[in-house]
Coordinates of C-alpha atoms in Angstrom, one line a residue:
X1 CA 39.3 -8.8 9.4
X2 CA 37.1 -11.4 11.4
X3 CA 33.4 -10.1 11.8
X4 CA 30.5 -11.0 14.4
X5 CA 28.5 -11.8 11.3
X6 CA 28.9 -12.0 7.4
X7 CA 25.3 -10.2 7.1
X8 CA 23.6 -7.8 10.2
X9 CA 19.9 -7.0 8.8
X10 CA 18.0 -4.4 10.9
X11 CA 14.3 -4.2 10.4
X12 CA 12.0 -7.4 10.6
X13 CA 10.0 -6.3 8.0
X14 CA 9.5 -8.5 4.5
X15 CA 12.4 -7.2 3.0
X16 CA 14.7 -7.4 6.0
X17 CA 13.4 -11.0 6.4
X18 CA 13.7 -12.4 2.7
X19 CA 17.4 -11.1 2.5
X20 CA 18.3 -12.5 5.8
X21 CA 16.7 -15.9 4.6
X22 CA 18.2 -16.3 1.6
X23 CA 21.6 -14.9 2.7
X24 CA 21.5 -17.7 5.3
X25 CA 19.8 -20.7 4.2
X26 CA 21.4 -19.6 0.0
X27 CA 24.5 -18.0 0.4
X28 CA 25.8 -19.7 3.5
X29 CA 26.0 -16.9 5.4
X30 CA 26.0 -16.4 9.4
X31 CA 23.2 -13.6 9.8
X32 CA 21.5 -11.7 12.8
X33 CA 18.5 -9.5 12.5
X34 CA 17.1 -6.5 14.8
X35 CA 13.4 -5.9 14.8
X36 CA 12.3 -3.3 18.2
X37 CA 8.5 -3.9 17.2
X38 CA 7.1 -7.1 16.1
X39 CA 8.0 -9.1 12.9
X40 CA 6.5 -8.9 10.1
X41 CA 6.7 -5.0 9.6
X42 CA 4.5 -2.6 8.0
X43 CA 3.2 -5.3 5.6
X44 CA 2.1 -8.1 8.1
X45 CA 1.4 -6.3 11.6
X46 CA -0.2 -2.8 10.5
X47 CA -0.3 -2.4 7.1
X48 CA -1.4 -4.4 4.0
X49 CA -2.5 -7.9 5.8
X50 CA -5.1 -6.1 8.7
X51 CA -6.3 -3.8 6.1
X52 CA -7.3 -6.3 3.4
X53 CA -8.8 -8.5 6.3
X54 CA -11.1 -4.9 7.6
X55 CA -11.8 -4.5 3.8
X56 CA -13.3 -8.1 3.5
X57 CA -15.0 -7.5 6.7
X58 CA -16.4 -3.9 5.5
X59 CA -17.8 -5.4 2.6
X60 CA -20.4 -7.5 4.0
X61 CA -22.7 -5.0 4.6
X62 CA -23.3 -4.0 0.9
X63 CA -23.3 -8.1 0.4
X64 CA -26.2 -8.4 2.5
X65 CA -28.4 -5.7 -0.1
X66 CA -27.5 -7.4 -2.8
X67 CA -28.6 -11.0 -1.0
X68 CA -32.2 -9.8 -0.8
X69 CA -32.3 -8.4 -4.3
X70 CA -31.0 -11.7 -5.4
X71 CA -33.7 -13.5 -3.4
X72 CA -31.9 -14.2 -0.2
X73 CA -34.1 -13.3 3.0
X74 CA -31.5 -12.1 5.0
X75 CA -31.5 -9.6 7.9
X76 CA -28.4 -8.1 8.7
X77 CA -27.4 -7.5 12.7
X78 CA -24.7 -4.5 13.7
X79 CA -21.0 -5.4 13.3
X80 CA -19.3 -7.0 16.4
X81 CA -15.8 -4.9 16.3
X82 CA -14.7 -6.8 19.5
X83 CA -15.6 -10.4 17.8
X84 CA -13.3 -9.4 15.1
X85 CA -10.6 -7.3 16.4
X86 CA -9.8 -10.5 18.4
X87 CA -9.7 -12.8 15.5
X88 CA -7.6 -10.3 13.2
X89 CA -4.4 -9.8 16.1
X90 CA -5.1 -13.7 16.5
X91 CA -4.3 -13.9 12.9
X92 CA -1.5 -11.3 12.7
X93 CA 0.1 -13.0 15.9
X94 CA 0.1 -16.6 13.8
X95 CA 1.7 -14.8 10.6
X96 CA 4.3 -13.4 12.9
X97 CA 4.5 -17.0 14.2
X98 CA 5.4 -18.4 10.7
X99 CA 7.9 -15.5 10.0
X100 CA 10.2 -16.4 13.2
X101 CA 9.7 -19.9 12.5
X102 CA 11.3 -19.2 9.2
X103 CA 14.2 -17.3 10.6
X104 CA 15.1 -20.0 12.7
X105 CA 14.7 -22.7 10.3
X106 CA 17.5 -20.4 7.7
X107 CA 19.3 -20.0 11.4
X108 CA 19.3 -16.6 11.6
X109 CA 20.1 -15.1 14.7
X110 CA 16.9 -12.4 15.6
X111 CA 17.2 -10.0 18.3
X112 CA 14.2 -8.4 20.1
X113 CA 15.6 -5.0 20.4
X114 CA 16.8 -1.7 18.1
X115 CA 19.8 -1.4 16.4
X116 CA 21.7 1.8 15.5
X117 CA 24.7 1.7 13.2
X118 CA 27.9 2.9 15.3
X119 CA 30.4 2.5 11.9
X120 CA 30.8 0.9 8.5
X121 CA 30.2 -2.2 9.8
X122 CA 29.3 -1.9 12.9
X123 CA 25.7 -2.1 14.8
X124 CA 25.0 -1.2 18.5
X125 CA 21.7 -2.6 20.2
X126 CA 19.3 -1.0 22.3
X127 CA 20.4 -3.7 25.2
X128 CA 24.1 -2.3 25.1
X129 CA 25.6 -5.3 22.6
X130 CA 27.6 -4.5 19.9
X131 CA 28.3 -6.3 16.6
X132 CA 30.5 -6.3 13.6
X133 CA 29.4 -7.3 10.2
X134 CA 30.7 -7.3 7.2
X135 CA 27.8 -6.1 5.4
X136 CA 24.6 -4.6 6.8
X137 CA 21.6 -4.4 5.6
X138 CA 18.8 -1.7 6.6
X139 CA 15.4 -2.5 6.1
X140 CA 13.2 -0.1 8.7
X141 CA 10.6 1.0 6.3
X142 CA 8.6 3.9 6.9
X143 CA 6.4 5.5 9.4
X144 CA 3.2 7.6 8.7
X145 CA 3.6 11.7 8.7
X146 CA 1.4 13.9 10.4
X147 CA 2.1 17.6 9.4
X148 CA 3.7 19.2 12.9
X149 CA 0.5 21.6 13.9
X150 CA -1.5 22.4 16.8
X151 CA -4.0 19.7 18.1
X152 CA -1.7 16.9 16.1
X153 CA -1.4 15.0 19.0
X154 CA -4.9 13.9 19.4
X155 CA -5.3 12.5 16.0
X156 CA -5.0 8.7 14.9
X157 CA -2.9 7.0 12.1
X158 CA -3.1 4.0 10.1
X159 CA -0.8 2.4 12.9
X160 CA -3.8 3.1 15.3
X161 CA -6.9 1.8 13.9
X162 CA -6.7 -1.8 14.5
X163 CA -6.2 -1.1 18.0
X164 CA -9.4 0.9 18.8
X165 CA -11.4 -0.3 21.4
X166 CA -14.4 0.5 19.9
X167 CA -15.2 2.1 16.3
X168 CA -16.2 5.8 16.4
X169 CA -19.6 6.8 15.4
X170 CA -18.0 9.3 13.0
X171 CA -14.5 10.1 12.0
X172 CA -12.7 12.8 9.6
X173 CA -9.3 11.5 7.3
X174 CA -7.6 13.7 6.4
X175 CA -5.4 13.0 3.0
X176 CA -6.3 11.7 -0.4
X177 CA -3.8 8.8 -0.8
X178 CA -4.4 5.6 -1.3
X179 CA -4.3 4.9 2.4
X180 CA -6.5 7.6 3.0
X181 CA -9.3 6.5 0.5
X182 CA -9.1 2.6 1.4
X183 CA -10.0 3.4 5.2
X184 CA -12.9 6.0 4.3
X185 CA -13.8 3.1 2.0
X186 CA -13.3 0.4 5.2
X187 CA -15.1 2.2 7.7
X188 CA -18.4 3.6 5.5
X189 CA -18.7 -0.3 4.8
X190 CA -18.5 -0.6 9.2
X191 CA -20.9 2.1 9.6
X192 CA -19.4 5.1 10.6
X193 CA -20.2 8.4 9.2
X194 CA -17.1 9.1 7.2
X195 CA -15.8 12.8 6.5
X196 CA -12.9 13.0 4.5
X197 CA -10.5 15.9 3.3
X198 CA -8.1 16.4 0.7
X199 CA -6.1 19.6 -0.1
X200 CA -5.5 18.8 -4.0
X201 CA -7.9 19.2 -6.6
X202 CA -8.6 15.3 -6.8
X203 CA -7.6 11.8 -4.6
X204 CA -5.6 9.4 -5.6
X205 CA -2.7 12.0 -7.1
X206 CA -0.2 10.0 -9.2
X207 CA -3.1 7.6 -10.7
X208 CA -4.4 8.0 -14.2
X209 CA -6.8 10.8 -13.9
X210 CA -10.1 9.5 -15.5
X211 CA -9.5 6.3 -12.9
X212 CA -9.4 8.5 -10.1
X213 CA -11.8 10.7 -10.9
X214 CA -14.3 7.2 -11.4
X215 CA -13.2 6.3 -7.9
X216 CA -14.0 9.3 -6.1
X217 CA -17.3 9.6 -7.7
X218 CA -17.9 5.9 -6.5
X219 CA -16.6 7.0 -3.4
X220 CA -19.0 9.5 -2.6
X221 CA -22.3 7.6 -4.2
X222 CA -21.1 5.0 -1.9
X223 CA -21.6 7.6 1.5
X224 CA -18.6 9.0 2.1
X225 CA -18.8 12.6 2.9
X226 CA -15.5 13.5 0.5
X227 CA -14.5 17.0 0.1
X228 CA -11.5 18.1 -2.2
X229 CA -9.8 21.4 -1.8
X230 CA -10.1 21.2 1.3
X231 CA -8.0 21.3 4.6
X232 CA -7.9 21.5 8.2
X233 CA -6.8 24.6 9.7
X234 CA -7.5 24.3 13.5
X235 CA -8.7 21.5 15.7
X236 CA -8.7 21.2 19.5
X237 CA -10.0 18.5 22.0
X238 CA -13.7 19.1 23.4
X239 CA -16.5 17.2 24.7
X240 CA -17.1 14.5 22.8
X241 CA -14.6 14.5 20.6
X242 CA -12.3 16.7 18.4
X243 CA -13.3 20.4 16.9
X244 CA -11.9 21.1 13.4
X245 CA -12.1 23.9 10.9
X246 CA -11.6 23.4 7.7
X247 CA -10.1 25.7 5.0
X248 CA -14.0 26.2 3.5
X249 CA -15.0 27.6 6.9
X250 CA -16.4 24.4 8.0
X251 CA -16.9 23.3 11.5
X252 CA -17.6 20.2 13.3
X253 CA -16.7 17.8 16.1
X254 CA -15.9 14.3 15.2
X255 CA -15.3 11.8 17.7
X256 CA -11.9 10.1 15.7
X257 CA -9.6 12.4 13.4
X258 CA -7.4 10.1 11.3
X259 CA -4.4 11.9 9.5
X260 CA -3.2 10.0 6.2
X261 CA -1.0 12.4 4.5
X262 CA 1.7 10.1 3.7
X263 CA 4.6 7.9 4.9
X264 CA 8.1 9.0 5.5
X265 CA 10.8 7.1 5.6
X266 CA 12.2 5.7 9.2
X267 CA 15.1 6.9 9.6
X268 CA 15.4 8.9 12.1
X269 CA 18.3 8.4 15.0
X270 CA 19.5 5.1 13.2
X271 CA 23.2 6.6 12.9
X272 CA 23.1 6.3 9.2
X273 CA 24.3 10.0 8.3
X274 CA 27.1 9.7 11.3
X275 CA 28.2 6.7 9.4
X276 CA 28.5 8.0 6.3
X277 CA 25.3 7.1 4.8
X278 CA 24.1 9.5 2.7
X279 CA 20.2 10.5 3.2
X280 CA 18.2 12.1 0.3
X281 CA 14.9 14.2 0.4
X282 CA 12.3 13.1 2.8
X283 CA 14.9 11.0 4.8
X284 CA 15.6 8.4 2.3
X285 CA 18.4 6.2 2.1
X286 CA 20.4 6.7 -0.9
X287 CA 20.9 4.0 -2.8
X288 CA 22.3 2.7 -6.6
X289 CA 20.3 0.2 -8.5
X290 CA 21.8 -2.6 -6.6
X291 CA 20.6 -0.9 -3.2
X292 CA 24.2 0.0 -2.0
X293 CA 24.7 3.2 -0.1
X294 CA 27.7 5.4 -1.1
X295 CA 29.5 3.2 2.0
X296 CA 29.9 -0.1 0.3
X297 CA 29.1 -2.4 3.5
X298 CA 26.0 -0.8 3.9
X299 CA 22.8 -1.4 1.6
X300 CA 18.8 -0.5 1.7
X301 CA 16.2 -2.5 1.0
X302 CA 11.9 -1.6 1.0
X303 CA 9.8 1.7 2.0
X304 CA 13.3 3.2 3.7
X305 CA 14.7 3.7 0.0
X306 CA 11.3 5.4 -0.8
X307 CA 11.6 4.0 -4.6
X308 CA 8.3 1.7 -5.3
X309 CA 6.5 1.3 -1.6
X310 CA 5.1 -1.9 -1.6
X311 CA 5.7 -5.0 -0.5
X312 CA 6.8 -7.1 -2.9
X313 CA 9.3 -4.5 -4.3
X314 CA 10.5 -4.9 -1.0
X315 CA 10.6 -8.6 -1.2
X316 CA 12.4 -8.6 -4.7
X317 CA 15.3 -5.8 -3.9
X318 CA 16.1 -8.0 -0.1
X319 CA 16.7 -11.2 -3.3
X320 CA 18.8 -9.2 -5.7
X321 CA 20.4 -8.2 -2.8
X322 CA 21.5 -11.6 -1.9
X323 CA 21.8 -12.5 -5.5
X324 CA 24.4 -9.6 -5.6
X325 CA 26.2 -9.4 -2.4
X326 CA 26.3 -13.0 -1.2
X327 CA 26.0 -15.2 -4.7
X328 CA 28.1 -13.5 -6.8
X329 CA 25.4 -12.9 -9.2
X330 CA 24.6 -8.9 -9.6
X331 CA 21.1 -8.1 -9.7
X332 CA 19.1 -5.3 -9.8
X333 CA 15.5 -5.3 -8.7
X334 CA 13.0 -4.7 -11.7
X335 CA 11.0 -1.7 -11.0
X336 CA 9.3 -1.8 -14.4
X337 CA 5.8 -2.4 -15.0
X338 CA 5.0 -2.9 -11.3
X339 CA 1.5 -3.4 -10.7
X340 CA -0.7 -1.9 -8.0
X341 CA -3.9 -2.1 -6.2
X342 CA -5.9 0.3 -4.1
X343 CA -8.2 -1.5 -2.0
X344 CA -11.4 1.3 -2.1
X345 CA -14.7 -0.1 -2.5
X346 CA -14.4 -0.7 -5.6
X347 CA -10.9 -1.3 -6.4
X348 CA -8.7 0.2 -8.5
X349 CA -6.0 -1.4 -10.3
X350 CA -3.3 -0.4 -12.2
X351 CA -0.2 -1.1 -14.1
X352 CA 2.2 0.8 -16.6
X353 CA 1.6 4.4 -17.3
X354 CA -1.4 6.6 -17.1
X355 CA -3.1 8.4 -20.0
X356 CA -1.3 11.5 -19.1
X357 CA 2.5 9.9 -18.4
X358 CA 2.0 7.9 -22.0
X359 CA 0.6 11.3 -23.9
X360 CA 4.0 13.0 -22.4
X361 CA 6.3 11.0 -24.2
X362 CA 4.4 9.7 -27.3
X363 CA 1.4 9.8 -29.6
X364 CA -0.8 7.2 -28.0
X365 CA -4.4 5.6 -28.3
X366 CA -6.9 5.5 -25.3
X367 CA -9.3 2.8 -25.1
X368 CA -11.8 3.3 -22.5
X369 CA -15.3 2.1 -21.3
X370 CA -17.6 2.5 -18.4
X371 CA -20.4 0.0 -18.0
X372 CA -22.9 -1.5 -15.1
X373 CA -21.6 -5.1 -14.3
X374 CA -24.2 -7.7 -14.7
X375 CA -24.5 -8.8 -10.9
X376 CA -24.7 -5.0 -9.5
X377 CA -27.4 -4.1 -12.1
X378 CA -29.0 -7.1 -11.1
X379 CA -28.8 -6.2 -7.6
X380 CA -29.7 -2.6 -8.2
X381 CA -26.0 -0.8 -7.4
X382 CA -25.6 1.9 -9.8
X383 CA -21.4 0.8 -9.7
X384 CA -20.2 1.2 -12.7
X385 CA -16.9 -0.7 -13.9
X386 CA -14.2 1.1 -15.5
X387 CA -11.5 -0.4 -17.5
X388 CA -8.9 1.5 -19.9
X389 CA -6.1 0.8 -22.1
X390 CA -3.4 2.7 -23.2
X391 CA -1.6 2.0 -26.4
X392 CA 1.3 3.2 -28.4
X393 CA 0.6 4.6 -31.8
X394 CA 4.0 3.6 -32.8
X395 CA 4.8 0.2 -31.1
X396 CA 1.4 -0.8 -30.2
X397 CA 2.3 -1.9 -27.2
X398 CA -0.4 -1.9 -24.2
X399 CA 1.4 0.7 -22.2
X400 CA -1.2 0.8 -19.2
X401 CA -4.0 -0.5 -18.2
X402 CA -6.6 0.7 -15.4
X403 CA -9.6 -1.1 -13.8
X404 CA -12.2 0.3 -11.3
X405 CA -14.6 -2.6 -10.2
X406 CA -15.1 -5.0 -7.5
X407 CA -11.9 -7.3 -7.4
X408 CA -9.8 -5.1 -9.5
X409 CA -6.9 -6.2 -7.9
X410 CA -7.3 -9.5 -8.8
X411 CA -7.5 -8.7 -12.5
X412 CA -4.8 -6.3 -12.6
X413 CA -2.2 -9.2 -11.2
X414 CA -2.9 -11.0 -14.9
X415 CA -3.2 -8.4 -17.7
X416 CA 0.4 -7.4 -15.7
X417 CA 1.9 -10.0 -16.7
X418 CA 0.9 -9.6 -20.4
X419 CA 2.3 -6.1 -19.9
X420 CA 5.6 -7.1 -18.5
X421 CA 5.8 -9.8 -21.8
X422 CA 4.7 -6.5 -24.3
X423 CA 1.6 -7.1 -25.8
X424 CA 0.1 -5.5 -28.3
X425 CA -3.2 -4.2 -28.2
X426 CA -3.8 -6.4 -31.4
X427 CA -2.8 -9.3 -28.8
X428 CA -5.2 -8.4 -26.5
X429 CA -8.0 -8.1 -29.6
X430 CA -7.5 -11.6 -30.9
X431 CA -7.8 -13.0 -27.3
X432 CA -11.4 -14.3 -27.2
X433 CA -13.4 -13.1 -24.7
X434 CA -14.8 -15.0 -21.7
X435 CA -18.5 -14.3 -21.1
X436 CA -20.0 -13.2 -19.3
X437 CA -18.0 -11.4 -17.4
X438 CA -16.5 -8.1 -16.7
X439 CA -13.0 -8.8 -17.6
X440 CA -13.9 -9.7 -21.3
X441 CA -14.1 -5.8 -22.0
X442 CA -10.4 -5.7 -21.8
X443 CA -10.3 -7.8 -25.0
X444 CA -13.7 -6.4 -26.9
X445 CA -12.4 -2.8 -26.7
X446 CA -12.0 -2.0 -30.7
X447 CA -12.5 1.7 -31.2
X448 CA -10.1 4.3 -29.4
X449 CA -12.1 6.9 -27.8
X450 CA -9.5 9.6 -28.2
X451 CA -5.9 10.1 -29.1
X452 CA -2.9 12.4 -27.7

């Protein structure tokens, strides 16, 4: 059978994009891709890109404090959200520039429009056109969920921040994920009065306990107003904002209510059910470990799976894809030891299992310590850096390791890859510390605090 194209990708998000790539420029195949927003996806145009640039920007004014306590005379104006609204969609526009560019250097064929799947191996576009392909590849990622209640249609999302023309002078989010916490972290560092409510007992569920519970505390030392066990039960529009009561019997009007109760896949009226697709709890695409759907022309790649949602998970399943389908080389995407970052103020970074996951399946050692950093003591912060280490009784393998500090992230990208290569704790102990800095902790650690 003859087909429009050997590959049909629909969703321009990283995934979607790296498989198309490689499957063109790689594996020699004729490809065409359907994005009905803008390229880039979640990642690039709403997601991980605008946030990190808001967090750089949100941390200035805590910078400024410590500049004067390190001798700097400097005198700090309010922050100009027009200036750099402007310069962050400039910025998103160029990345989008760079990942069309790349298409059409690979040659893949990119329509503007949505696509639905009509068959097995066919796709229909929102202009009418229909293609056949022999394999197609769906890559839509998710979407955020707001629980269907009264008043839900005046509140704001992720999606919606970086397009407010002004910021609010207080806001309430509502959630306790990591989306949740990094924006009451953003905009407390922008100056407004931040409320935030979570239902569950702590933020930052699925994170080791002891790192999450360091986080919040931060959190609220920091000025954000953060209540746990706590929900909304009734909001409505009124002057000057929105009204909501909370499950504590709370009320208060808030100019901006931001919901951040997770993210659902996106795959709502795609035709992936009518075409035989099968779709799993929460709207996930059903996949095996070499992301084909029970119809064998039709794969998943990224947040639509709902496996590990981030980015470069995404990024490595759209390559073992192409490694698979279009190479002849079957690979599946390593989902081990995947490190993590949440962008709060401080970070917290993570990688392997947490205390609690590791005491589950075997006797373990925890290593732990909380300390001031040098430059925030100096400065007069009372942050205080965490770092923790879980080890195997048995193996002695490092099977996790947490940091909360300033540039977490950053630190949790290299004692991952010691992970991923199974070290040791006794590797870590003859690795000689660099000083002075915060990091060297990992390595100085000698003493377990506790066992399980």
């Amino acid at each position: 059978m003859s087909f429009d194209f050997d590959l049909f990708v629909i969703g321009g998000g990283s995934g979607g994009v790296r498989a198309a790539r490689l499957a063109a420029s790689e594996g020699g195949a004729k490809v065409g891709l359907a994005e009905e927003y803008r390229m880039g996806g979640t990642c690039v145009i709403r997601g991980c890109v605008p946030k990190k640039l808001m967090v750089f920007a949100s941390g200035y004014s805590g910078g400024f404090e410590d500049a004067r306590a390190y001798g700097w005379d400097v005198t700090a104006g309010g922050f100009d959200w027009p200036l750099f609204k402007g310069k962050l969609h400039a910025e998103l526009d160029r990345l989008e520039g760079i990942y069309r560019t790349n298409l059409d250097k690979a040659g893949v064929e990119i329509f503007d429009t949505r696509a639905v799947l009509e068959d097995a191996h066919t796709v229909k576009l929102a202009t009418g056109q229909r293609f056949t392909a022999k394999h197609i590849l769906v890559a839509v990622g998710g979407r955020p969920f707001v629980p269907d209640m009264p008043g839900a249609e005046h509140v704001i999302t992720s999606n919606d921040i970086f397009h407010l023309e002004a910021l609010p002078r207080d806001i309430l989010i509502v959630g306790g994920g990591f989306i949740a916490c990094e924006f009451a972290c953003i905009l407390n560092g922008l100056g407004v009065a931040v409320t935030q409510y979570y239902r569950g007992a702590q933020i930052l569920r699925g994170f080791d306990d002891e790192a999450r519970g360091h986080v919040a505390e931060l959190m609220r030392e920091r000025g954000v107003n953060l209540h746990v066990g706590t929900d909304v039960i009734e909001m409505k529009p009124v002057e000057g904002g929105i009204w909501v009561k909370s499950t504590d019997g709370r009320e208060h009007v808030y100019e901006k209510v931001m919901y951040a109760t997770g993210r659902v896949p996106n795959t709502g009226g795609l035709g992936l059910e009518e075409a035989g697709v099968k779709i799993g709890r929460g709207g996930a695409v059903e996949v095996d470990d070499y992301s084909q759907t029970v119809v064998p022309s039709v794969y998943a790649v990224g947040d639509v799976t709902n496996r590990i949602n981030l980015t470069p998970v995404a990024i490595r399943e759209g390559a073992a894809f192409v490694e698979t389908v279009f190479k002849g080389n079957p690979t599946k995407p390593d989902h081990d030891l995947v490190a993590s970052a949440v962008f709060t103020q401080p970070e917290l970074g993570t990688v392997g299992l947490t205390e609690e996951q590791a005491a589950e399946q075997e006797a373990i050692e925890v290593y732990s310590t909380s300390f001031r950093a040098m430059q925030s003591l100096f400065a007069g912060r009372p942050d205080r850096v965490m770092m923790k280490l879980i080890v195997s009784k048995a193996s002695r393998k490092v099977l996790g390791c947490h940091i909360v500090a300033d540039h977490a992230g950053e630190l949790i990208q290299l004692a991952a890859v010691a992970l991923k290569m199974g070290a040791t704790k006794e590797d870590f102990d003859r690795t000689v510390a660099v000083h002075p800095t915060m990091s060297e902790e990992l390595v100085t650690m000698k003493a377990p605090v506790r066992t399980a």
